[in-house]
CSV table of C-alpha atoms in Angstrom, one decimal:
chain,number,residue,atom,x,y,z
A,6,MET,CA,50.5,-18.0,-26.6
A,7,PRO,CA,52.4,-15.5,-28.9
A,8,ILE,CA,50.2,-12.8,-30.4
A,9,LEU,CA,52.1,-13.3,-33.7
A,10,GLU,CA,53.8,-16.3,-35.1
A,11,VAL,CA,55.6,-16.1,-38.5
A,12,ARG,CA,56.8,-19.4,-40.1
A,13,ASN,CA,58.9,-19.9,-43.2
A,14,ILE,CA,57.9,-16.6,-44.9
A,15,SER,CA,59.5,-16.1,-48.3
A,16,LYS,CA,59.0,-13.5,-51.0
A,17,ARG,CA,60.4,-13.5,-54.5
A,18,PHE,CA,60.4,-10.7,-57.1
A,19,GLY,CA,61.2,-12.2,-60.5
A,20,ASP,CA,64.4,-14.2,-60.0
A,21,THR,CA,65.4,-12.5,-56.8
A,22,GLU,CA,64.3,-14.0,-53.5
A,23,VAL,CA,64.2,-10.9,-51.3
A,24,ILE,CA,63.4,-12.7,-48.0
A,25,ARG,CA,63.6,-16.4,-47.4
A,26,ASP,CA,62.5,-18.8,-44.7
A,27,ILE,CA,61.8,-16.0,-42.2
A,28,SER,CA,60.4,-17.4,-38.8
A,29,PHE,CA,59.9,-15.6,-35.5
A,30,SER,CA,57.2,-15.0,-32.8
A,31,LEU,CA,56.1,-12.0,-30.9
A,32,GLU,CA,54.6,-11.8,-27.4
A,33,LYS,CA,51.7,-9.3,-26.6
A,34,GLY,CA,53.2,-6.0,-25.4
A,35,GLU,CA,56.6,-6.8,-26.9
A,36,THR,CA,58.6,-4.4,-29.0
A,37,LEU,CA,60.8,-5.9,-31.7
A,38,SER,CA,63.3,-3.8,-33.7
A,39,ILE,CA,64.5,-5.0,-37.1
A,40,ILE,CA,67.9,-3.6,-38.2
A,41,GLY,CA,70.1,-4.2,-41.2
A,42,SER,CA,71.5,-2.6,-44.3
A,43,SER,CA,69.4,-1.2,-47.1
A,44,GLY,CA,68.3,-4.1,-49.3
A,45,SER,CA,68.4,-6.7,-46.5
A,46,GLY,CA,64.7,-7.4,-46.8
A,47,LYS,CA,63.4,-5.5,-43.7
A,48,THR,CA,60.8,-3.5,-45.5
A,49,THR,CA,59.6,-6.4,-47.6
A,50,LEU,CA,59.1,-8.4,-44.4
A,51,LEU,CA,56.9,-5.6,-43.0
A,52,ARG,CA,55.0,-5.3,-46.3
A,53,CYS,CA,54.3,-9.1,-46.2
A,54,LEU,CA,53.0,-8.9,-42.7
A,55,ASN,CA,50.6,-6.0,-43.8
A,56,PHE,CA,49.7,-7.9,-47.0
A,57,LEU,CA,50.9,-5.0,-49.1
A,58,GLU,CA,52.9,-7.9,-50.6
A,59,THR,CA,51.6,-11.5,-50.7
A,60,PRO,CA,54.2,-14.0,-49.4
A,61,ASP,CA,55.1,-16.9,-51.7
A,62,ASN,CA,55.6,-19.3,-48.8
A,63,GLY,CA,54.9,-19.8,-45.2
A,64,THR,CA,52.1,-19.0,-42.6
A,65,ILE,CA,51.2,-16.0,-40.5
A,66,THR,CA,49.2,-16.6,-37.3
A,67,VAL,CA,47.7,-13.9,-35.0
A,68,ASN,CA,46.2,-14.7,-31.6
A,69,GLY,CA,46.3,-18.5,-32.4
A,70,GLU,CA,44.4,-18.1,-35.8
A,71,VAL,CA,46.2,-18.8,-39.0
A,72,ILE,CA,45.3,-15.7,-41.0
A,73,PHE,CA,47.6,-16.6,-44.0
A,74,ASP,CA,48.7,-19.9,-45.4
A,75,ALA,CA,50.5,-19.6,-48.8
A,76,SER,CA,49.4,-23.1,-49.7
A,77,ASP,CA,45.7,-22.2,-49.3
A,78,PRO,CA,44.3,-20.2,-52.4
A,79,ALA,CA,41.6,-18.7,-50.0
A,80,SER,CA,44.4,-16.8,-48.2
A,81,ARG,CA,45.0,-14.7,-51.3
A,82,SER,CA,41.4,-13.5,-51.8
A,83,GLU,CA,41.0,-9.7,-52.0
A,84,LYS,CA,38.3,-9.6,-49.3
A,85,GLY,CA,40.3,-11.9,-47.0
A,86,ILE,CA,43.5,-9.8,-47.4
A,87,ARG,CA,41.6,-6.5,-46.5
A,88,GLU,CA,40.4,-8.2,-43.3
A,89,LYS,CA,43.8,-9.5,-42.5
A,90,ARG,CA,45.4,-6.1,-42.7
A,91,LEU,CA,43.2,-4.9,-39.8
A,92,HIS,CA,45.4,-7.0,-37.5
A,93,PHE,CA,48.4,-4.7,-38.4
A,94,GLY,CA,48.7,-0.9,-38.2
A,95,MET,CA,51.3,0.5,-40.6
A,96,VAL,CA,53.3,3.7,-40.2
A,97,PHE,CA,55.4,4.6,-43.4
A,98,GLN,CA,58.5,6.6,-43.6
A,99,SER,CA,56.8,9.1,-46.0
A,100,PHE,CA,53.7,9.7,-43.8
A,101,ASN,CA,51.2,9.1,-46.7
A,102,LEU,CA,48.6,11.5,-45.3
A,103,PHE,CA,45.8,12.7,-47.5
A,104,PRO,CA,46.6,16.4,-48.2
A,105,GLN,CA,43.0,17.4,-48.7
A,106,TYR,CA,41.9,16.2,-45.3
A,107,THR,CA,42.7,17.7,-41.8
A,108,ALA,CA,44.5,15.8,-39.2
A,109,LEU,CA,41.3,14.6,-37.6
A,110,GLN,CA,39.8,13.6,-40.9
A,111,ASN,CA,43.0,11.6,-41.8
A,112,VAL,CA,42.7,9.7,-38.6
A,113,THR,CA,38.8,9.0,-38.8
A,114,LEU,CA,38.6,8.3,-42.5
A,115,ALA,CA,39.3,4.5,-42.5
A,116,GLY,CA,37.2,3.9,-39.4
A,117,LEU,CA,34.2,5.8,-40.9
A,118,LEU,CA,34.4,3.8,-44.2
A,119,LEU,CA,34.7,0.5,-42.2
A,120,ALA,CA,31.7,1.5,-40.1
A,121,LYS,CA,29.5,1.6,-43.1
A,122,GLU,CA,29.8,-2.2,-43.4
A,123,ARG,CA,28.5,-2.8,-39.8
A,124,PRO,CA,25.0,-4.4,-39.8
A,125,ASP,CA,23.9,-1.8,-37.1
A,126,TYR,CA,25.3,1.3,-39.0
A,127,ARG,CA,22.0,2.6,-40.4
A,128,ALA,CA,20.3,2.4,-37.0
A,129,ARG,CA,23.2,3.9,-35.0
A,130,LYS,CA,24.9,6.0,-37.7
A,131,ASN,CA,25.2,9.2,-35.5
A,132,GLU,CA,26.3,7.3,-32.4
A,133,ILE,CA,28.9,5.3,-34.3
A,134,ARG,CA,30.4,8.4,-36.0
A,135,GLU,CA,30.6,10.2,-32.7
A,136,GLU,CA,32.4,7.2,-31.1
A,137,ILE,CA,35.0,7.2,-34.0
A,138,ILE,CA,35.5,10.9,-33.9
A,139,ASN,CA,35.9,11.0,-30.1
A,140,ASN,CA,38.3,8.0,-30.2
A,141,ALA,CA,40.4,9.9,-32.9
A,142,LYS,CA,40.5,13.1,-30.8
A,143,ALA,CA,41.7,11.1,-27.8
A,144,ILE,CA,44.5,9.4,-29.8
A,145,LEU,CA,45.6,12.7,-31.3
A,146,ASP,CA,45.8,14.2,-27.8
A,147,SER,CA,47.9,11.2,-26.6
A,148,VAL,CA,50.4,12.0,-29.3
A,149,GLY,CA,50.5,15.7,-28.5
A,150,LEU,CA,48.4,17.0,-31.3
A,151,SER,CA,45.0,18.1,-29.6
A,152,SER,CA,45.6,21.6,-30.9
A,153,LYS,CA,46.2,20.5,-34.4
A,154,LEU,CA,42.8,18.7,-35.2
A,155,ASP,CA,41.8,21.1,-37.9
A,156,HIS,CA,45.3,21.6,-39.5
A,157,TYR,CA,46.0,20.2,-42.9
A,158,PRO,CA,49.2,18.2,-43.5
A,159,HIS,CA,50.9,21.2,-45.2
A,160,GLN,CA,50.3,23.2,-42.0
A,161,LEU,CA,52.2,20.7,-40.0
A,162,SER,CA,55.8,20.0,-39.5
A,163,GLY,CA,57.2,16.6,-40.6
A,164,GLY,CA,57.3,15.3,-37.0
A,165,GLN,CA,53.6,16.4,-36.5
A,166,GLN,CA,52.6,14.7,-39.8
A,167,GLN,CA,54.4,11.5,-38.6
A,168,ARG,CA,52.5,11.7,-35.3
A,169,VAL,CA,49.2,12.0,-37.3
A,170,ALA,CA,50.2,8.9,-39.2
A,171,ILE,CA,50.8,7.1,-35.9
A,172,ALA,CA,47.4,8.3,-34.6
A,173,ARG,CA,45.8,7.0,-37.8
A,174,ALA,CA,47.4,3.5,-37.4
A,175,LEU,CA,46.2,3.4,-33.8
A,176,ALA,CA,42.7,4.4,-34.5
A,177,LEU,CA,41.8,1.0,-35.9
A,178,LYS,CA,43.0,-0.7,-32.8
A,179,PRO,CA,45.4,-3.1,-34.5
A,180,ASP,CA,46.9,-6.1,-32.7
A,181,ILE,CA,50.4,-5.1,-33.9
A,182,LEU,CA,51.7,-1.7,-34.8
A,183,CYS,CA,54.4,-1.7,-37.5
A,184,PHE,CA,56.9,1.1,-38.3
A,185,ASP,CA,59.0,1.4,-41.4
A,186,GLU,CA,61.9,3.7,-40.7
A,187,PRO,CA,59.6,6.2,-39.0
A,188,THR,CA,62.2,8.9,-38.7
A,189,SER,CA,64.1,8.5,-42.0
A,190,ALA,CA,62.2,11.3,-43.7
A,191,LEU,CA,62.7,13.7,-40.8
A,192,ASP,CA,65.2,16.4,-40.0
A,193,PRO,CA,67.3,15.5,-37.0
A,194,GLU,CA,65.6,18.1,-34.7
A,195,LEU,CA,62.2,16.4,-35.5
A,196,THR,CA,63.3,12.9,-34.9
A,197,GLY,CA,63.2,13.1,-31.1
A,198,GLU,CA,59.5,14.0,-31.0
A,199,VAL,CA,58.5,10.9,-33.0
A,200,LEU,CA,60.8,8.6,-31.2
A,201,ARG,CA,59.4,10.0,-27.8
A,202,VAL,CA,55.8,8.9,-29.0
A,203,ILE,CA,57.1,5.5,-29.9
A,204,ARG,CA,58.8,5.2,-26.6
A,205,GLU,CA,55.5,6.1,-24.8
A,206,LEU,CA,53.7,3.4,-26.7
A,207,ALA,CA,56.3,0.8,-25.7
A,208,GLU,CA,55.9,1.8,-22.2
A,209,ARG,CA,52.1,1.3,-22.5
A,210,GLU,CA,53.0,-2.2,-23.8
A,211,THR,CA,51.8,-1.6,-27.3
A,212,THR,CA,52.9,-4.6,-29.5
A,213,MET,CA,55.2,-3.2,-32.1
A,214,ILE,CA,57.6,-4.1,-34.9
A,215,ILE,CA,60.0,-1.3,-35.7
A,216,VAL,CA,62.3,-1.2,-38.8
A,217,THR,CA,64.8,1.4,-37.7
A,218,HIS,CA,68.4,2.7,-38.3
A,219,GLU,CA,68.4,4.3,-34.9
A,220,MET,CA,70.6,1.9,-32.9
A,221,SER,CA,70.5,3.7,-29.6
A,222,PHE,CA,66.8,3.9,-29.7
A,223,ALA,CA,66.4,0.3,-30.7
A,224,ARG,CA,68.6,-0.7,-27.8
A,225,GLN,CA,66.6,1.4,-25.3
A,226,VAL,CA,63.1,0.6,-26.5
A,227,SER,CA,63.2,-3.0,-27.7
A,228,ASP,CA,62.6,-6.3,-25.9
A,229,ASN,CA,64.3,-8.1,-28.8
A,230,VAL,CA,66.3,-7.1,-31.9
A,231,MET,CA,66.4,-8.9,-35.2
A,232,PHE,CA,69.4,-8.4,-37.6
A,233,MET,CA,68.7,-9.2,-41.2
A,234,ASP,CA,71.1,-9.5,-44.0
A,235,ASP,CA,70.6,-10.8,-47.6
A,236,GLY,CA,67.0,-11.7,-47.0
A,237,VAL,CA,67.5,-13.8,-43.9
A,238,ILE,CA,67.6,-13.5,-40.1
A,239,VAL,CA,71.2,-13.5,-39.0
A,240,GLU,CA,70.8,-12.8,-35.4
A,241,TYR,CA,67.8,-12.5,-33.0
A,242,GLY,CA,67.9,-11.7,-29.2
A,243,PRO,CA,67.8,-9.0,-26.5
A,244,PRO,CA,69.3,-5.6,-27.6
A,245,GLU,CA,72.2,-5.9,-25.2
A,246,GLN,CA,73.3,-9.1,-26.9
A,247,VAL,CA,72.5,-8.4,-30.7
A,248,ILE,CA,73.7,-4.7,-30.5
A,249,GLY,CA,75.9,-4.7,-27.5
A,250,ASN,CA,77.7,-8.1,-27.8
A,251,PRO,CA,76.8,-9.6,-31.3
A,252,ARG,CA,77.8,-13.2,-31.9
A,253,GLU,CA,77.6,-13.4,-35.7
A,254,GLU,CA,80.4,-12.0,-37.9
A,255,ARG,CA,77.8,-10.4,-40.2
A,256,THR,CA,76.2,-8.6,-37.4
A,257,LYS,CA,79.6,-7.4,-36.0
A,258,ARG,CA,80.6,-6.0,-39.5
A,259,PHE,CA,77.3,-4.2,-39.9
A,260,LEU,CA,77.5,-2.5,-36.5
A,261,GLU,CA,81.2,-1.6,-37.0
A,262,ARG,CA,80.3,0.2,-40.3
A,263,TYR,CA,77.4,1.8,-38.6
A,264,PHE,CA,79.4,3.3,-35.8
A,265,GLU,CA,82.4,4.1,-38.0
A,266,ASN,CA,80.1,6.4,-40.0
A,267,GLY,CA,79.7,8.5,-36.9
A,268,ASN,CA,76.2,7.1,-35.9
A,269,SER,CA,75.3,6.5,-32.3
């Protein structure tokens, strides 16, 4: 059974249908990279999966449970959407860290807030807080930041800030980790350290969806690649086929432009 099934997802802003009739599935431990030009709908698709945008049509199923059905008004309730977001961790291109909090505090904040809703929180408050803090320290260590726990975002490089953002997403133990152009805000010399962390996550079979412009990285790390254009899936398959030997003319034109611009 796939960990994620997306069926016929569409999203419109005003008169513009940004994505339409998007359907795909994701197996547990799989890494899917989404490629395409700016404006092709890649980020909107991620935002719909994370319920930062509410799809106009379609269904989203996680672990066999339908967590969103556009035809069901209950799927749009604020409380329900907050719970659905916990299935997905989101790493944004602009980090979105809280500047007033340390790296450790940024990673523990959401978990500590959610813990207060647990029925056993008052009785086990100190134990629960210790578990969350120790988990955050272990995750920060896994992304190479054990020496930066008490550093504030302004004291960290862009690559380190993005690794804190990755740790923050991992701390809530999501079923699926989503990345929206995770290296686009970084200088080239900092890109490698973030891609290295994502590659290690893939090797540990973390289920991931990555919107990326790094074709060589997508080719190396992905089990499958989705090429989007004009709000639809044009081509989907293993990286050696979609990037190495595309079948669709639109995919070929996109990759030709990409490599003509000196990218690799």
